Coordinates of C-alpha atoms in Angstrom, one line a residue:
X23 CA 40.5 174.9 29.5
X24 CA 37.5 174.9 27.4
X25 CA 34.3 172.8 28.6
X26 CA 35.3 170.5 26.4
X27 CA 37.6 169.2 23.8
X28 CA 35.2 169.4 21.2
X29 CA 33.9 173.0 21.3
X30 CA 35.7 174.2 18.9
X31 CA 34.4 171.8 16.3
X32 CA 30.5 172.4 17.6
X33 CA 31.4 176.1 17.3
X34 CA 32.3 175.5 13.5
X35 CA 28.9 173.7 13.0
X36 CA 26.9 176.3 14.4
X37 CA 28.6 178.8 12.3
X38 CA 27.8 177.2 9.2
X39 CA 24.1 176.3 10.6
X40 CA 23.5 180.4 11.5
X41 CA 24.8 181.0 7.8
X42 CA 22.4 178.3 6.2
X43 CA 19.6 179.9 8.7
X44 CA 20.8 184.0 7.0
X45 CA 21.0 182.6 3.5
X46 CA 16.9 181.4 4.5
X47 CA 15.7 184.6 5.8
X48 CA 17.2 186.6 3.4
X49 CA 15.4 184.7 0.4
X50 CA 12.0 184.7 2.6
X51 CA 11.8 181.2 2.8
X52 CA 10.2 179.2 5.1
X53 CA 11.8 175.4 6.0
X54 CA 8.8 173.8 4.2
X55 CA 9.3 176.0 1.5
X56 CA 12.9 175.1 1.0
X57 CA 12.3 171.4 1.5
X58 CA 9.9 171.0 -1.4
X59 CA 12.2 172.9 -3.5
X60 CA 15.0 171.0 -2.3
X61 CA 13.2 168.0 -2.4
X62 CA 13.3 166.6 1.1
X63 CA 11.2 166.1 4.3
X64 CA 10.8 169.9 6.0
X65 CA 12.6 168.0 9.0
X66 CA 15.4 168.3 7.2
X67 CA 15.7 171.5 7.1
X68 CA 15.8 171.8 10.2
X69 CA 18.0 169.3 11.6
X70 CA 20.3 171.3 9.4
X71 CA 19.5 174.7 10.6
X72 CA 19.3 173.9 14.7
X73 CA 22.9 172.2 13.5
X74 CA 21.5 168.5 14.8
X75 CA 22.2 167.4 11.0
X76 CA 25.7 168.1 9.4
X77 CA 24.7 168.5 6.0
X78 CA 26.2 166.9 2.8
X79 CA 27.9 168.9 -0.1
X80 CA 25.3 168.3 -2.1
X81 CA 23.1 169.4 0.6
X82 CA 24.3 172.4 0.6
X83 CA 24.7 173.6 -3.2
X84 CA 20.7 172.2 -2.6
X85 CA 20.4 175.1 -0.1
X86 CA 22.2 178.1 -1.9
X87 CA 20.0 177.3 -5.1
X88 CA 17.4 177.3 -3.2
X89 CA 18.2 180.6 -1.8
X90 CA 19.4 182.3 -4.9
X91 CA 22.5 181.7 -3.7
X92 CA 24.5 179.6 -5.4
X93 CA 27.6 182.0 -5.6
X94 CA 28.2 181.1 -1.9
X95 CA 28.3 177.2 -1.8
X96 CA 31.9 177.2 -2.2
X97 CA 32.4 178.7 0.7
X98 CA 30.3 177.3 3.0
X99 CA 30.7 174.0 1.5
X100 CA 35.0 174.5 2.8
X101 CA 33.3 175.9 5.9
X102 CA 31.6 172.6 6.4
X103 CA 34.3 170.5 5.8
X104 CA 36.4 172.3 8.2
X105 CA 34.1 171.9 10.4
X106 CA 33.6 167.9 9.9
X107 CA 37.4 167.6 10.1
X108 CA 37.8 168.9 13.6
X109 CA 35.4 166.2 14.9
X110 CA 36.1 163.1 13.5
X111 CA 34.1 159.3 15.1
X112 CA 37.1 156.7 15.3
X113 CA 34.5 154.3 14.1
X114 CA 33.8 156.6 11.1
X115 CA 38.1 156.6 10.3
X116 CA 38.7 153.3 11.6
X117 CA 35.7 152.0 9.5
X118 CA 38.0 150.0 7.2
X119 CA 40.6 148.7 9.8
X120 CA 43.3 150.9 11.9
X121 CA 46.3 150.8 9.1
X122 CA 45.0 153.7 7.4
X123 CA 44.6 155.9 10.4
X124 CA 48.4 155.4 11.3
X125 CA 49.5 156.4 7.5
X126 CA 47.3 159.9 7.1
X127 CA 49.0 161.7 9.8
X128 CA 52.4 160.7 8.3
X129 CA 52.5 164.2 6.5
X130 CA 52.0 165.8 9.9
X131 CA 54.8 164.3 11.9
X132 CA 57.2 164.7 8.9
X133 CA 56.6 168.6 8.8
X134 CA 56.5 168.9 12.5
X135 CA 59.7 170.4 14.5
X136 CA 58.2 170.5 18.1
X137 CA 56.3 167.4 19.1
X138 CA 54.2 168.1 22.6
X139 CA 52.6 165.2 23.9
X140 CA 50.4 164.2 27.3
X141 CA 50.1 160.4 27.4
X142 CA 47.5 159.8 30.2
X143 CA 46.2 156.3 29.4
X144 CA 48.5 154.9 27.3
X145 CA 52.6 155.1 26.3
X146 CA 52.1 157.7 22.9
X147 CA 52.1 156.2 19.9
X148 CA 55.5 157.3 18.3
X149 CA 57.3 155.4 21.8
X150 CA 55.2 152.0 21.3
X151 CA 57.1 148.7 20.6
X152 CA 55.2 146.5 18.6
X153 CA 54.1 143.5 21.3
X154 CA 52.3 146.4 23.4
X155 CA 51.0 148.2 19.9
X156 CA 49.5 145.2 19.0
X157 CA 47.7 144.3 22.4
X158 CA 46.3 148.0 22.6
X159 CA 44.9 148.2 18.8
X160 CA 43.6 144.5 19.1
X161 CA 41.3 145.7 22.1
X162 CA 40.2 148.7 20.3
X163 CA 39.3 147.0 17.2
X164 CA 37.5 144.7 19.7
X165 CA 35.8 147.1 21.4
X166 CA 34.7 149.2 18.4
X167 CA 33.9 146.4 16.4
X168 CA 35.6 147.5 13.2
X169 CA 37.7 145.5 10.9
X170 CA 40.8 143.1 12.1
X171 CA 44.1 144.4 10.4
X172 CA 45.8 144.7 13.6
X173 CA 48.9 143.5 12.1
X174 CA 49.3 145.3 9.5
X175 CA 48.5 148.7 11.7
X176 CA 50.5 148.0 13.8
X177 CA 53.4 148.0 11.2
X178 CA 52.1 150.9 10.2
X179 CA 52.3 152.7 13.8
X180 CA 56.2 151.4 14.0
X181 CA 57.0 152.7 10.4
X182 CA 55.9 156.2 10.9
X183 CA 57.5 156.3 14.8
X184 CA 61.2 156.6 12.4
X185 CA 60.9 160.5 13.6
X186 CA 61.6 159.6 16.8
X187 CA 65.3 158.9 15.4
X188 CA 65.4 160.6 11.9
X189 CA 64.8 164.4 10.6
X190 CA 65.1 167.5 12.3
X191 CA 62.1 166.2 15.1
X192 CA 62.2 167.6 19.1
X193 CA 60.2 165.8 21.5
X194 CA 58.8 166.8 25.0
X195 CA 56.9 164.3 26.2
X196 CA 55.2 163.9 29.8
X197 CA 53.2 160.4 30.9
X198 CA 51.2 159.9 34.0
X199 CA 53.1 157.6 35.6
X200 CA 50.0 155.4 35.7
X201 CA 50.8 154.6 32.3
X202 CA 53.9 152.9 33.4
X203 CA 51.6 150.7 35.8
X204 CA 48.5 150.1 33.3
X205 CA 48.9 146.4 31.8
X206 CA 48.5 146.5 28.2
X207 CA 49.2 143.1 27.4
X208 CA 51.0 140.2 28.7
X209 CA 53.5 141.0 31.6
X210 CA 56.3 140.5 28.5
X211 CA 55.0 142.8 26.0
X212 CA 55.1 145.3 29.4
X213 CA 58.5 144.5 30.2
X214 CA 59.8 145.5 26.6
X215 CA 57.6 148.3 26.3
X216 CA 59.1 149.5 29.5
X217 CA 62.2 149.0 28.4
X218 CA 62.7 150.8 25.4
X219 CA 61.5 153.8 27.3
X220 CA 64.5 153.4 29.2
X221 CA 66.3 153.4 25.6
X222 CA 64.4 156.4 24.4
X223 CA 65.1 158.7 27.3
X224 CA 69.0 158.8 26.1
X225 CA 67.8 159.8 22.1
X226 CA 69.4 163.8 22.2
X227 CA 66.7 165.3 20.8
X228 CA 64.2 163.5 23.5
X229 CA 62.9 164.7 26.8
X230 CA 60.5 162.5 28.9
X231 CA 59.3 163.2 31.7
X232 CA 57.1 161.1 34.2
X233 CA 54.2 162.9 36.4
X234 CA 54.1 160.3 39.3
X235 CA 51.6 159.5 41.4
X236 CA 52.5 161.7 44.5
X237 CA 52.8 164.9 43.0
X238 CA 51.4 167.6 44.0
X239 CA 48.7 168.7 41.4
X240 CA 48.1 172.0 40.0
X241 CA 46.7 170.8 37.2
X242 CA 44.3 167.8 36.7
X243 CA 44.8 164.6 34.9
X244 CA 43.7 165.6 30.7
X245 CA 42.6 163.9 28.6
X246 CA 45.7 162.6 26.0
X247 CA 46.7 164.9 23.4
X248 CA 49.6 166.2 20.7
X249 CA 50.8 169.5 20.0
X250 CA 52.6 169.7 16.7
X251 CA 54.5 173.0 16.7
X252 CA 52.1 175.8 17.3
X253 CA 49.7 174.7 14.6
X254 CA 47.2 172.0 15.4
X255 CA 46.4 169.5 18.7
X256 CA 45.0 166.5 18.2
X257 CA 43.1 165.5 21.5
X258 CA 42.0 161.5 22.2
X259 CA 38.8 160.7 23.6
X260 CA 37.2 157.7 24.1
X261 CA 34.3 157.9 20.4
X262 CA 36.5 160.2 18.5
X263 CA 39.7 162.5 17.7
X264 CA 39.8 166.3 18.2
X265 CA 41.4 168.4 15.9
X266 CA 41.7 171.6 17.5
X267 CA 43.7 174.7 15.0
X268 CA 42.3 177.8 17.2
X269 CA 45.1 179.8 18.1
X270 CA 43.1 180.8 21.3
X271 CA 42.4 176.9 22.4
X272 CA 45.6 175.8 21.3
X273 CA 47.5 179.0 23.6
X274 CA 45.4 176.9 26.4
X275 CA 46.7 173.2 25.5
X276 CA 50.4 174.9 25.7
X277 CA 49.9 176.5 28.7
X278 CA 48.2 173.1 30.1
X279 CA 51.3 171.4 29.4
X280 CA 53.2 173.8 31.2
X281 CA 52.3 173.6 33.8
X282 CA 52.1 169.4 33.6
X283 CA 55.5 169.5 32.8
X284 CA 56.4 171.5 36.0
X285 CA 54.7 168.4 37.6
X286 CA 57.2 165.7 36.4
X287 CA 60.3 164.6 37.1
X288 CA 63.4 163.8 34.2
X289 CA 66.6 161.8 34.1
X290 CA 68.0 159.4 37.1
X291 CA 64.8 160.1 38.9
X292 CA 61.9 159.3 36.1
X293 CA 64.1 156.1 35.1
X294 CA 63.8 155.3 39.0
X295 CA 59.8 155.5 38.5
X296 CA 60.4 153.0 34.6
X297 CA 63.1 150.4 36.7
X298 CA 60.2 150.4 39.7
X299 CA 57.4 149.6 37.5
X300 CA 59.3 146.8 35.1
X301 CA 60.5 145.3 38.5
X302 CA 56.4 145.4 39.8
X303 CA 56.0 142.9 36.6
X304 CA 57.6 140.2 38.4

């Protein structure tokens, strides 16, 4: 795997950094130069340049004129936003509440045939019943400090989980089985949740398996993430969402889950691990 799940995104900056830098040289400009024409403090510039700075759209049409370049800020201007999407604060999306986080990926699960997902931390989102859904957004929203619309994000979260039972939809999906054991909520909001794992291991077009705690590891503990088809991975970490679309680090997620999957066990012996943890509750 990559050093980390946000290279990709970093690599995208710089790209459009080094550009900004060429489009500079070639109009032998200095960065004081372009800041005065650009109207801005030379630091500025370059922030921009050393990629510390992701600059603005207007930032950038700013730049090309500058440059006698103006025919290019299209591009680099797509560039940029490509870049901005692949690294994305939860703070910055969650900024008006949760809800509308659980809606804008709606598109993506519709058009998506083979769902991949590693749940390390926490049951995936698409298998959440609302008493546990609502525990685990109220302590984000608690610990980010962004708006309270836990309720209504939550009935966000259960109305897009419908592919799990509608559509044309596969599912592979693997959980540490520390995830059965973590409490998120009260012991009856566990129980349920539990549960209706039990309930969504019998769905035909549903394969869960459980990594448990004695198994022989080839493969570390990663950090949560979604493969939808072969076409985008969307990786969890703690400050923000990874959206990773390089065939090259995606090849890498899919052989990462791979091998996890060799790691877990299915059927009479993952519900065995479920039934253990639910009786655990007490």
């Amino acid at each position: 795997m990559s050093s980390s799940p946000s290279s990709s995104a970093q690599d995208a900056r710089e790209a459009v950094a080094a550009r900004l830098r060429e489009l500079l040289l070639d109009a032998g400009l200095t960065g004081r130069e372009l800041a005065i024409r650009c109207g801005w403090h030379p630091s500025k510039s370059s922030r921009i340049m050393n990629g510390k700075t992701p600059p603005s759209d207007a930032d950038i049409r700013s730049w090309c004129e500058a440059c006698g370049a103006a025919g290019q800020a299209d591009d680099l201007i797509a560039a940029n936003r490509t870049a901005d999407s692949m690294y994305v604060q939860w703070k910055k999306l969650q900024r008006n509440g949760m809800r509308r986080a659980q809606e804008e990926v709606v598109p993506l699960w519709e058009r998506t045939r083979q769902f991949r997902v590693y749940a390390s931390n926490v049951v995936p989102g698409m298998l959440q019943t609302p008493g546990y859904a609502t525990a685990l957004m109220a302590s984000i929203t608690e610990f980010q400090g962004t708006p309270d619309d836990v309720a209504e994000a939550v009935e966000a979260r259960m109305a897009r989980a419908h592919v799990i039972r509608e559509g044309n939809h596969r599912f592979a999906l693997l959980m540490e089985e520390t995830v059965l054991r973590y409490r998120i909520g009260d012991s009856e909001a566990m129980a349920a949740q539990l549960g209706y794992l039990l309930t969504v291991m019998a769905l035909p077009r549903v394969s869960l398996g459980i990594i448990p705690f004695a198994a022989p590891r080839r493969i570390w503990p990663l950090e949560a993430f979604y493969i939808f088809d072969d076409q985008h991975v969307a990786v969890e970490l703690l400050t923000a969402g990874v959206n990773v679309k390089t065939p090259s680090e995606i090849a890498e997620y899919g052989r990462a889950f791979e091998r996890l999957a060799e790691l877990a066990v299915y059927g009479s012996q993952a519900r065995a691990l479920i039934t253990s943890a639910i009786e655990a509750l007490g």
